[in-house]
Tab-separated table of C-alpha atoms in Angstrom:
chain	number	residue	atom	x	y	z
A	22	MET	CA	81.333	92.923	-60.639
A	23	ALA	CA	83.394	90.322	-58.754
A	24	THR	CA	84.680	87.395	-60.785
A	25	ARG	CA	83.309	84.062	-59.621
A	26	GLN	CA	86.018	81.770	-58.264
A	27	ARG	CA	86.394	78.766	-60.604
A	28	PHE	CA	88.539	76.494	-58.458
A	29	GLN	CA	89.954	76.076	-54.983
A	30	SER	CA	93.709	76.266	-54.507
A	31	HIS	CA	95.544	73.724	-52.364
A	32	THR	CA	98.989	73.053	-50.930
A	33	TRP	CA	98.866	69.240	-50.876
A	34	SER	CA	101.932	67.100	-51.462
A	35	ASP	CA	101.934	64.465	-54.214
A	36	ASP	CA	104.935	62.650	-52.746
A	37	PRO	CA	104.426	58.871	-53.175
A	38	ALA	CA	105.304	58.551	-49.483
A	39	GLU	CA	101.917	60.180	-48.795
A	40	LEU	CA	99.991	57.339	-50.469
A	41	ARG	CA	99.077	55.322	-47.373
A	42	HIS	CA	98.052	58.416	-45.449
A	43	VAL	CA	95.749	59.849	-48.107
A	44	ALA	CA	94.425	56.405	-49.077
A	45	ASN	CA	93.484	55.647	-45.468
A	46	ALA	CA	91.826	59.040	-45.050
A	47	PHE	CA	89.766	58.555	-48.198
A	48	THR	CA	88.717	54.970	-47.473
A	49	LYS	CA	87.510	56.053	-44.028
A	50	ALA	CA	85.557	59.046	-45.360
A	51	SER	CA	84.040	57.499	-48.486
A	52	PRO	CA	81.455	55.054	-47.028
A	53	ALA	CA	79.559	57.834	-45.251
A	54	ALA	CA	79.699	60.035	-48.357
A	55	LEU	CA	78.431	57.196	-50.548
A	56	THR	CA	75.628	56.282	-48.135
A	57	THR	CA	74.441	59.898	-48.025
A	58	THR	CA	74.582	60.285	-51.802
A	59	PHE	CA	72.567	57.067	-52.233
A	60	LYS	CA	69.813	58.462	-50.033
A	61	LEU	CA	69.780	61.702	-51.991
A	62	ILE	CA	69.718	59.847	-55.327
A	63	GLU	CA	66.830	57.671	-54.127
A	64	LYS	CA	64.925	60.786	-53.090
A	65	GLY	CA	65.593	62.440	-56.438
A	66	LEU	CA	64.537	59.363	-58.390
A	67	ALA	CA	61.287	59.193	-56.450
A	68	SER	CA	60.521	62.851	-57.159
A	69	GLY	CA	61.803	62.833	-60.754
A	70	LYS	CA	64.091	65.781	-60.005
A	71	GLY	CA	67.814	66.389	-60.446
A	72	PHE	CA	68.204	64.549	-63.767
A	73	LEU	CA	66.810	64.883	-67.271
A	74	GLY	CA	65.510	62.011	-69.386
A	75	GLY	CA	67.292	58.734	-69.906
A	76	SER	CA	70.710	59.661	-71.296
A	77	GLU	CA	74.153	58.747	-70.028
A	78	TYR	CA	75.046	62.424	-69.809
A	79	VAL	CA	72.362	63.841	-67.489
A	80	GLY	CA	69.752	61.075	-67.264
A	81	LEU	CA	68.883	57.657	-65.883
A	82	ALA	CA	71.434	55.695	-67.918
A	83	GLY	CA	74.279	57.691	-66.383
A	84	ILE	CA	73.015	57.042	-62.863
A	85	ALA	CA	72.671	53.355	-63.762
A	86	HIS	CA	76.250	53.343	-65.103
A	87	ALA	CA	77.514	54.798	-61.816
A	88	TYR	CA	75.753	52.046	-59.845
A	89	LEU	CA	77.116	49.392	-62.219
A	90	HIS	CA	80.642	50.698	-61.840
A	91	LEU	CA	80.417	50.947	-58.066
A	92	SER	CA	79.059	47.390	-57.950
A	93	GLY	CA	82.109	46.160	-59.847
A	94	SER	CA	84.542	47.980	-57.569
A	95	MET	CA	82.764	46.725	-54.440
A	96	ALA	CA	82.853	43.164	-55.783
A	97	GLN	CA	86.611	43.548	-56.308
A	98	ILE	CA	87.091	44.820	-52.762
A	99	SER	CA	84.842	42.066	-51.386
A	100	ALA	CA	86.856	39.384	-53.182
A	101	SER	CA	90.376	40.659	-52.536
A	102	HIS	CA	90.569	43.266	-49.780
A	103	MET	CA	87.684	42.672	-47.368
A	104	ALA	CA	89.877	41.904	-44.354
A	105	SER	CA	91.785	45.192	-44.619
A	106	ALA	CA	88.737	47.377	-45.361
A	107	PRO	CA	87.219	49.599	-42.647
A	108	GLU	CA	83.981	48.126	-41.262
A	109	PRO	CA	81.642	50.631	-43.012
A	110	LEU	CA	83.354	49.871	-46.320
A	111	GLN	CA	82.961	46.130	-45.690
A	112	ALA	CA	79.203	46.618	-45.404
A	113	LEU	CA	79.157	48.598	-48.636
A	114	ALA	CA	81.278	46.012	-50.438
A	115	ALA	CA	78.900	43.266	-49.354
A	116	SER	CA	76.047	45.109	-51.090
A	117	HIS	CA	77.519	44.804	-54.601
A	118	ASP	CA	74.680	42.566	-55.839
A	119	SER	CA	72.000	45.026	-54.727
A	120	LEU	CA	73.914	47.858	-56.420
A	121	LEU	CA	73.908	45.844	-59.644
A	122	SER	CA	70.159	45.214	-59.320
A	123	MET	CA	69.580	48.949	-58.898
A	124	ALA	CA	71.664	49.631	-62.006
A	125	ALA	CA	69.514	47.199	-64.001
A	126	GLN	CA	66.289	48.763	-62.761
A	127	LEU	CA	67.411	52.250	-63.769
A	128	ALA	CA	68.837	51.245	-67.156
A	129	ASN	CA	65.699	49.346	-68.088
A	130	ALA	CA	63.605	52.428	-67.302
A	131	ALA	CA	65.781	54.747	-69.418
A	132	SER	CA	64.993	55.944	-72.928
A	133	THR	CA	66.029	58.927	-75.064
A	134	SER	CA	65.035	60.809	-78.175
A	135	PRO	CA	65.252	58.629	-81.298
A	136	ARG	CA	67.110	61.478	-83.014
A	137	HIS	CA	70.266	60.968	-80.943
A	138	VAL	CA	72.701	58.173	-81.819
A	139	THR	CA	75.576	58.665	-79.360
A	140	PHE	CA	76.720	56.998	-76.164
A	141	LEU	CA	76.326	60.144	-74.082
A	142	GLN	CA	73.028	61.446	-75.455
A	143	GLY	CA	71.277	58.678	-77.389
A	144	MET	CA	69.455	55.377	-77.080
A	145	PRO	CA	72.519	53.440	-78.289
A	146	GLY	CA	74.286	54.592	-75.111
A	147	VAL	CA	71.380	53.376	-72.980
A	148	LEU	CA	71.549	50.012	-74.761
A	149	CYS	CA	75.304	49.795	-74.199
A	150	VAL	CA	74.824	50.292	-70.453
A	151	ARG	CA	72.054	47.679	-70.429
A	152	ALA	CA	74.303	45.224	-72.274
A	153	ALA	CA	77.135	45.770	-69.783
A	154	ILE	CA	74.734	45.232	-66.861
A	155	TYR	CA	73.355	42.052	-68.412
A	156	LYS	CA	76.887	40.760	-68.862
A	157	ALA	CA	77.714	41.535	-65.224
A	158	GLN	CA	74.569	39.599	-64.226
A	159	GLY	CA	75.622	36.614	-66.325
A	160	LYS	CA	72.751	37.103	-68.800
A	161	SER	CA	74.705	36.590	-72.009
A	162	SER	CA	71.722	36.255	-74.359
A	163	GLU	CA	70.187	39.515	-73.109
A	164	ALA	CA	73.557	41.259	-73.434
A	165	GLU	CA	73.912	40.086	-77.029
A	166	ALA	CA	70.350	41.195	-77.826
A	167	ALA	CA	71.043	44.704	-76.511
A	168	ALA	CA	74.255	44.827	-78.568
A	169	MET	CA	72.317	43.804	-81.681
A	170	GLU	CA	69.889	46.676	-81.076
A	171	VAL	CA	72.800	49.112	-81.084
A	172	LYS	CA	73.751	47.866	-84.567
A	173	GLN	CA	70.344	48.972	-85.856
A	174	TRP	CA	71.357	52.610	-85.338
A	175	HIS	CA	74.338	52.338	-87.689
A	176	ALA	CA	72.342	53.431	-90.737
A	177	LEU	CA	71.113	56.568	-88.974
A	178	ALA	CA	74.613	57.410	-87.730
A	179	THR	CA	76.156	57.079	-91.191
A	180	SER	CA	73.378	59.098	-92.863
A	181	MET	CA	73.772	62.154	-90.601
A	182	PRO	CA	74.800	65.458	-92.264
A	183	PRO	CA	78.552	65.389	-93.048
A	184	GLY	CA	79.468	67.932	-90.374
A	185	GLU	CA	77.961	65.932	-87.505
A	186	CYS	CA	81.113	64.226	-86.301
A	187	GLU	CA	81.652	65.261	-82.676
A	188	LEU	CA	81.457	63.023	-79.619
A	189	LEU	CA	78.436	64.371	-77.776
A	190	TYR	CA	75.912	64.277	-80.648
A	191	GLY	CA	77.742	63.083	-83.782
A	192	ARG	CA	79.337	60.089	-85.495
A	193	ALA	CA	82.218	59.806	-83.042
A	194	GLY	CA	79.655	59.275	-80.290
A	195	TYR	CA	78.110	56.341	-82.149
A	196	LEU	CA	81.539	54.976	-83.041
A	197	TYR	CA	82.303	54.968	-79.314
A	198	CYS	CA	79.190	52.802	-78.723
A	199	VAL	CA	80.424	50.187	-81.165
A	200	LEU	CA	83.926	50.152	-79.669
A	201	TYR	CA	82.507	49.968	-76.135
A	202	LEU	CA	80.473	46.883	-76.994
A	203	CYS	CA	83.456	45.177	-78.633
A	204	LYS	CA	85.542	45.738	-75.499
A	205	HIS	CA	83.018	45.239	-72.697
A	206	VAL	CA	80.380	42.878	-74.095
A	207	SER	CA	81.753	40.820	-76.996
A	208	PRO	CA	84.485	41.225	-79.624
A	209	LYS	CA	81.847	40.107	-82.131
A	210	ALA	CA	79.485	42.970	-81.242
A	211	ALA	CA	80.551	44.785	-84.434
A	212	ASP	CA	82.514	43.904	-87.524
A	213	ALA	CA	85.327	45.938	-89.049
A	214	SER	CA	83.172	47.126	-91.956
A	215	MET	CA	80.758	48.894	-89.586
A	216	VAL	CA	83.607	50.661	-87.855
A	217	ALA	CA	85.378	51.432	-91.138
A	218	LYS	CA	82.414	53.272	-92.656
A	219	LEU	CA	82.175	55.560	-89.644
A	220	VAL	CA	85.933	56.166	-89.518
A	221	GLN	CA	86.108	56.963	-93.238
A	222	GLN	CA	83.242	59.462	-92.988
A	223	ILE	CA	84.829	61.165	-89.982
A	224	VAL	CA	88.261	61.362	-91.601
A	225	SER	CA	86.883	62.578	-94.935
A	226	GLU	CA	84.928	65.372	-93.285
A	227	GLY	CA	87.917	66.469	-91.197
A	228	GLN	CA	90.213	66.554	-94.214
A	229	ARG	CA	87.829	68.883	-96.077
A	230	SER	CA	88.157	71.679	-93.547
A	231	PRO	CA	90.154	74.737	-94.712
A	232	MET	CA	91.852	74.656	-91.278
A	233	ALA	CA	92.882	70.998	-91.509
A	234	ALA	CA	96.484	71.797	-92.459
A	235	GLU	CA	96.936	73.996	-89.387
A	236	PHE	CA	95.868	71.108	-87.141
A	237	GLY	CA	97.840	68.244	-88.642
A	238	GLY	CA	95.329	67.155	-91.260
A	239	LEU	CA	91.889	67.290	-89.612
A	240	MET	CA	89.505	69.925	-88.282
A	241	TYR	CA	85.762	70.110	-87.619
A	242	THR	CA	83.183	72.826	-87.135
A	243	TRP	CA	80.180	72.404	-84.860
A	244	HIS	CA	77.419	75.031	-84.934
A	245	GLY	CA	79.799	77.521	-86.502
A	246	SER	CA	82.634	77.091	-83.995
A	247	THR	CA	85.896	75.180	-84.308
A	248	TYR	CA	86.020	73.594	-80.876
A	249	LEU	CA	89.162	71.829	-79.720
A	250	GLY	CA	87.938	69.988	-76.618
A	251	ALA	CA	86.566	66.524	-75.906
A	252	ALA	CA	82.809	67.111	-75.954
A	253	HIS	CA	82.301	69.004	-79.214
A	254	GLY	CA	85.724	69.304	-80.775
A	255	LEU	CA	88.818	67.890	-82.371
A	256	VAL	CA	90.224	66.186	-79.266
A	257	GLY	CA	87.125	64.074	-78.668
A	258	ILE	CA	86.886	63.020	-82.310
A	259	VAL	CA	90.566	62.142	-82.674
A	260	HIS	CA	90.604	60.301	-79.355
A	261	THR	CA	87.747	58.100	-80.602
A	262	LEU	CA	89.629	57.482	-83.845
A	263	ALA	CA	92.640	56.466	-81.742
A	264	LEU	CA	90.484	53.963	-79.832
A	265	ALA	CA	89.243	52.505	-83.143
A	266	HIS	CA	92.818	52.293	-84.458
A	267	LYS	CA	93.768	50.417	-81.296
A	268	GLN	CA	91.037	47.790	-81.775
A	269	PHE	CA	91.122	47.400	-85.582
A	270	PRO	CA	93.955	47.604	-88.175
A	271	GLY	CA	94.259	51.120	-89.570
A	272	ALA	CA	94.601	49.837	-93.140
A	273	VAL	CA	91.216	48.125	-92.816
A	274	LEU	CA	89.502	51.130	-91.272
A	275	CYS	CA	90.729	53.741	-93.725
A	276	PRO	CA	92.425	52.307	-96.856
A	277	GLY	CA	94.887	54.690	-98.453
A	278	VAL	CA	95.284	56.757	-95.279
A	279	ASP	CA	97.957	56.257	-92.643
A	280	LEU	CA	95.416	56.505	-89.836
A	281	GLY	CA	97.967	56.152	-87.051
A	282	GLY	CA	100.163	58.796	-88.656
A	283	LEU	CA	97.188	61.137	-89.051
A	284	ILE	CA	96.166	60.740	-85.401
A	285	ARG	CA	99.771	61.387	-84.369
A	286	SER	CA	100.079	64.454	-86.605
A	287	VAL	CA	96.868	66.028	-85.273
A	288	THR	CA	97.907	65.399	-81.685
A	289	LEU	CA	101.301	67.010	-82.213
A	290	ALA	CA	99.585	70.032	-83.777
A	291	LEU	CA	97.249	70.285	-80.782
A	292	ILE	CA	100.286	70.341	-78.500
A	293	GLU	CA	101.537	73.386	-80.430
A	294	HIS	CA	98.198	75.130	-79.835
A	295	ALA	CA	98.117	74.347	-76.099
A	296	PHE	CA	98.793	77.058	-73.549
A	297	PRO	CA	102.153	77.089	-71.739
A	298	SER	CA	100.258	75.939	-68.635
A	299	GLY	CA	99.396	72.648	-70.351
A	300	ASN	CA	95.734	73.546	-70.718
A	301	LEU	CA	94.000	73.557	-74.105
A	302	PRO	CA	92.019	76.454	-75.609
A	303	SER	CA	88.289	75.743	-75.838
A	304	SER	CA	88.245	76.691	-79.525
A	305	GLN	CA	90.567	77.705	-82.330
A	306	GLY	CA	91.863	81.231	-81.787
A	307	SER	CA	90.862	81.504	-78.115
A	308	ASP	CA	93.530	83.078	-75.914
A	309	THR	CA	91.704	82.592	-72.596
A	310	ASP	CA	93.282	79.993	-70.336
A	311	LYS	CA	90.373	79.470	-67.926
A	312	LEU	CA	88.479	76.218	-68.460
A	313	VAL	CA	90.171	73.194	-66.897
A	314	HIS	CA	87.227	70.956	-67.814
A	315	TRP	CA	86.872	67.575	-69.516
A	316	CYS	CA	84.599	69.160	-72.111
A	317	HIS	CA	86.890	72.114	-72.935
A	318	GLY	CA	90.433	71.692	-71.671
A	319	ALA	CA	93.292	69.594	-70.344
A	320	PRO	CA	91.215	66.834	-68.664
A	321	GLY	CA	89.842	65.779	-72.058
A	322	PHE	CA	93.151	66.339	-73.870
A	323	LEU	CA	95.162	64.225	-71.433
A	324	PRO	CA	93.643	60.813	-72.385
A	325	LEU	CA	94.397	61.533	-76.062
A	326	LEU	CA	98.026	62.253	-75.225
A	327	LEU	CA	98.244	59.020	-73.229
A	328	GLU	CA	96.836	57.002	-76.142
A	329	VAL	CA	98.987	58.614	-78.820
A	330	GLU	CA	102.350	58.405	-77.038
A	331	GLY	CA	102.601	54.752	-78.053
A	332	LEU	CA	102.160	55.629	-81.740
A	333	CYS	CA	105.149	57.972	-81.785
A	334	SER	CA	108.848	57.783	-82.517
A	335	SER	CA	111.100	58.289	-79.504
A	336	ALA	CA	111.544	62.015	-80.186
A	337	GLU	CA	107.813	62.577	-80.747
A	338	ALA	CA	106.958	60.417	-77.742
A	339	ALA	CA	109.084	62.670	-75.553
A	340	ARG	CA	107.105	65.716	-76.747
A	341	VAL	CA	103.791	63.970	-76.134
A	342	HIS	CA	104.903	62.750	-72.711
A	343	ALA	CA	105.994	66.256	-71.711
A	344	ALA	CA	102.639	67.658	-72.885
A	345	ALA	CA	100.808	64.999	-70.852
A	346	GLU	CA	102.788	65.939	-67.753
A	347	ARG	CA	101.936	69.628	-68.262
A	348	ALA	CA	98.245	68.764	-68.731
A	349	ALA	CA	98.267	66.656	-65.563
A	350	ASP	CA	100.032	69.451	-63.671
A	351	VAL	CA	97.458	72.097	-64.610
A	352	ILE	CA	94.670	69.741	-63.514
A	353	TRP	CA	96.474	69.206	-60.209
A	354	GLU	CA	96.939	72.955	-59.754
A	355	ARG	CA	93.530	74.224	-60.923
A	356	GLY	CA	91.306	71.151	-60.995
A	357	LEU	CA	89.339	71.468	-57.737
A	358	LEU	CA	86.414	72.982	-59.601
A	359	LEU	CA	83.585	74.701	-57.756
A	360	LYS	CA	81.041	74.394	-60.580
A	361	GLY	CA	79.719	71.002	-59.479
A	362	PRO	CA	80.705	67.420	-58.623
A	363	GLY	CA	80.231	65.793	-62.043
A	364	MET	CA	82.442	64.379	-64.783
A	365	CYS	CA	82.050	67.019	-67.502
A	366	HIS	CA	83.018	70.262	-65.788
A	367	GLY	CA	83.446	69.141	-62.196
A	368	VAL	CA	86.059	67.807	-59.838
A	369	SER	CA	85.140	64.161	-60.512
A	370	GLY	CA	86.150	64.424	-64.151
A	371	ASN	CA	89.413	66.128	-63.239
A	372	GLY	CA	90.232	63.600	-60.545
A	373	TYR	CA	89.424	60.858	-62.999
A	374	ALA	CA	91.860	62.268	-65.560
A	375	LEU	CA	94.601	61.903	-62.936
A	376	LEU	CA	93.487	58.314	-62.283
A	377	SER	CA	93.825	57.672	-66.010
A	378	VAL	CA	97.447	58.823	-65.939
A	379	TYR	CA	98.045	56.393	-63.094
A	380	ARG	CA	96.469	53.559	-65.102
A	381	HIS	CA	98.691	54.277	-68.102
A	382	THR	CA	101.965	54.950	-66.286
A	383	GLY	CA	101.845	53.330	-62.859
A	384	ASP	CA	103.343	56.532	-61.425
A	385	THR	CA	102.126	56.681	-57.820
A	386	ARG	CA	102.213	60.490	-57.805
A	387	TYR	CA	99.076	60.528	-59.926
A	388	LEU	CA	97.263	58.101	-57.647
A	389	VAL	CA	98.135	60.331	-54.684
A	390	ARG	CA	96.831	63.363	-56.585
A	391	SER	CA	93.563	61.663	-57.532
A	392	LEU	CA	92.989	60.415	-53.972
A	393	HIS	CA	93.465	63.943	-52.634
A	394	PHE	CA	90.735	65.065	-55.064
A	395	ALA	CA	88.511	62.158	-54.029
A	396	GLU	CA	88.872	62.873	-50.318
A	397	TRP	CA	88.240	66.598	-50.840
A	398	LEU	CA	85.065	65.690	-52.717
A	399	THR	CA	83.787	63.575	-49.791
A	400	GLU	CA	83.932	66.758	-47.710
A	401	ARG	CA	82.569	69.230	-50.280
A	402	TRP	CA	80.086	67.391	-52.516
A	403	GLN	CA	77.029	68.690	-50.635
A	404	GLN	CA	78.117	72.287	-51.228
A	405	LEU	CA	78.896	71.580	-54.880
A	406	TYR	CA	75.580	69.778	-55.394
A	407	GLY	CA	73.659	73.048	-55.539
A	408	HIS	CA	75.817	74.440	-58.359
A	409	ALA	CA	74.905	71.727	-60.875
A	410	ASP	CA	72.008	72.083	-63.317
A	411	ARG	CA	71.181	68.344	-63.028
A	412	PRO	CA	72.709	67.556	-59.638
A	413	MET	CA	71.829	63.836	-59.659
A	414	SER	CA	73.433	63.088	-63.012
A	415	LEU	CA	76.704	61.468	-64.074
A	416	PHE	CA	78.232	64.284	-66.078
A	417	GLU	CA	76.971	67.217	-64.018
A	418	GLY	CA	76.159	65.832	-60.590
A	419	ILE	CA	76.746	63.397	-57.759
A	420	SER	CA	76.535	60.233	-59.846
A	421	GLY	CA	79.832	61.441	-61.296
A	422	ALA	CA	81.219	61.516	-57.762
A	423	VAL	CA	79.966	57.958	-57.167
A	424	TYR	CA	81.681	56.755	-60.357
A	425	PHE	CA	84.944	58.490	-59.453
A	426	TRP	CA	84.874	57.260	-55.852
A	427	ALA	CA	84.289	53.692	-57.079
A	428	ASP	CA	87.615	53.541	-58.913
A	429	ALA	CA	89.463	55.671	-56.397
A	430	LEU	CA	88.415	53.201	-53.684
A	431	ALA	CA	89.511	50.154	-55.664
A	432	ALA	CA	92.868	51.809	-56.404
A	433	ALA	CA	93.301	52.971	-52.789
A	434	MET	CA	92.594	49.499	-51.401
A	435	GLY	CA	94.642	47.533	-53.889
A	436	GLY	CA	97.116	49.974	-55.333
A	437	GLU	CA	97.007	48.137	-58.647
A	438	ARG	CA	96.751	49.646	-62.124
A	439	ALA	CA	93.353	48.325	-63.144
A	440	ASP	CA	91.807	48.147	-66.611
A	441	HIS	CA	88.450	49.226	-65.189
A	442	ILE	CA	89.768	52.779	-64.642
A	443	VAL	CA	88.252	54.327	-67.778
A	444	PHE	CA	86.485	57.672	-68.099
A	445	PRO	CA	82.817	56.823	-68.892
A	446	GLY	CA	81.729	57.600	-72.420
A	447	TYR	CA	85.267	58.542	-73.421
A	448	GLU	CA	87.912	55.931	-72.612
A	449	ILE	CA	87.491	52.187	-73.153
């Protein structure tokens, strides 16, 4: 039986001298791609097909988040770069208010199972998106009310079985909600004690694992497997702890534990378990270097490396930086995935990981790389659409492409390192 091709090879140059050429090509191609995807999304919404439920991951909240993000990027272009934008892009930029209205309509219609507490799968994630939309609309009281609703899920999140710590369904996913609100809605959206209880539970559970010593002090098991990646595994959990450590003092979050040192130690251990290519095994003991996905591989590992480099001594920082470069290189080499256009295991998520490197470092090579991915996606998204299980959604489908294109366009037009370049449901 023939092996299915996972990715498309390329021979593109990432020379910074190519920036204007690839940026111009992408900005010319993107308005038509966006207009066509909007029509397809509208058709899918009317029929109720191509998405599932209300979640950020594969449901209405994720589509709403893509519209919200595109609205913000178009507003930026409208305010700062309208004169230099191609005419079709000018028309799209002028529609930023209607995009925001569509985001609000979708988010207000979204709901999920009351069993799920995370940003990507649960009602707290829906409420976070609503709060961010309200803030963008200037409705501060409604934004604060949505944030207060998220707080009501804290008791359920902290009473979950001890092993439920991962990002997609566990405590780390609720912790992300709280951190998201503090950053994007109001610093007062959560107090340190709320965050501390979650962090202490997550750390305590990770320290109990018999494999914790092998991985720098923490390890987790989910449904019998010791996953390493962002969605279900160690990388996603530790990355969320790193975000919490960045927003709140480590001594407050986890008294008696050097939280920054623990995050650093785990990350250095993960580097030792990475493949020579820079990719990460999907689970402990796996020797198959195949999956260059956000959920199970280098695209999810790379943001952790970028966050942790600043916590390290000069010698450790050099190791982390080298690992980040290897991870970015394997995404560049094998990241044009043919599985679908979404953020989880598609080209949008891989292109977005390269954008994240650009945000952290300002190295134009990574902007050139991400824009090559973005332009390729404008040409291939219709072929990839049929490979996704929920082809309208953010993490599996074309809403992921919309989200990626939004930031790629803003970066291509302005060339600035912008704080809004953050992987949805993962970075802050």
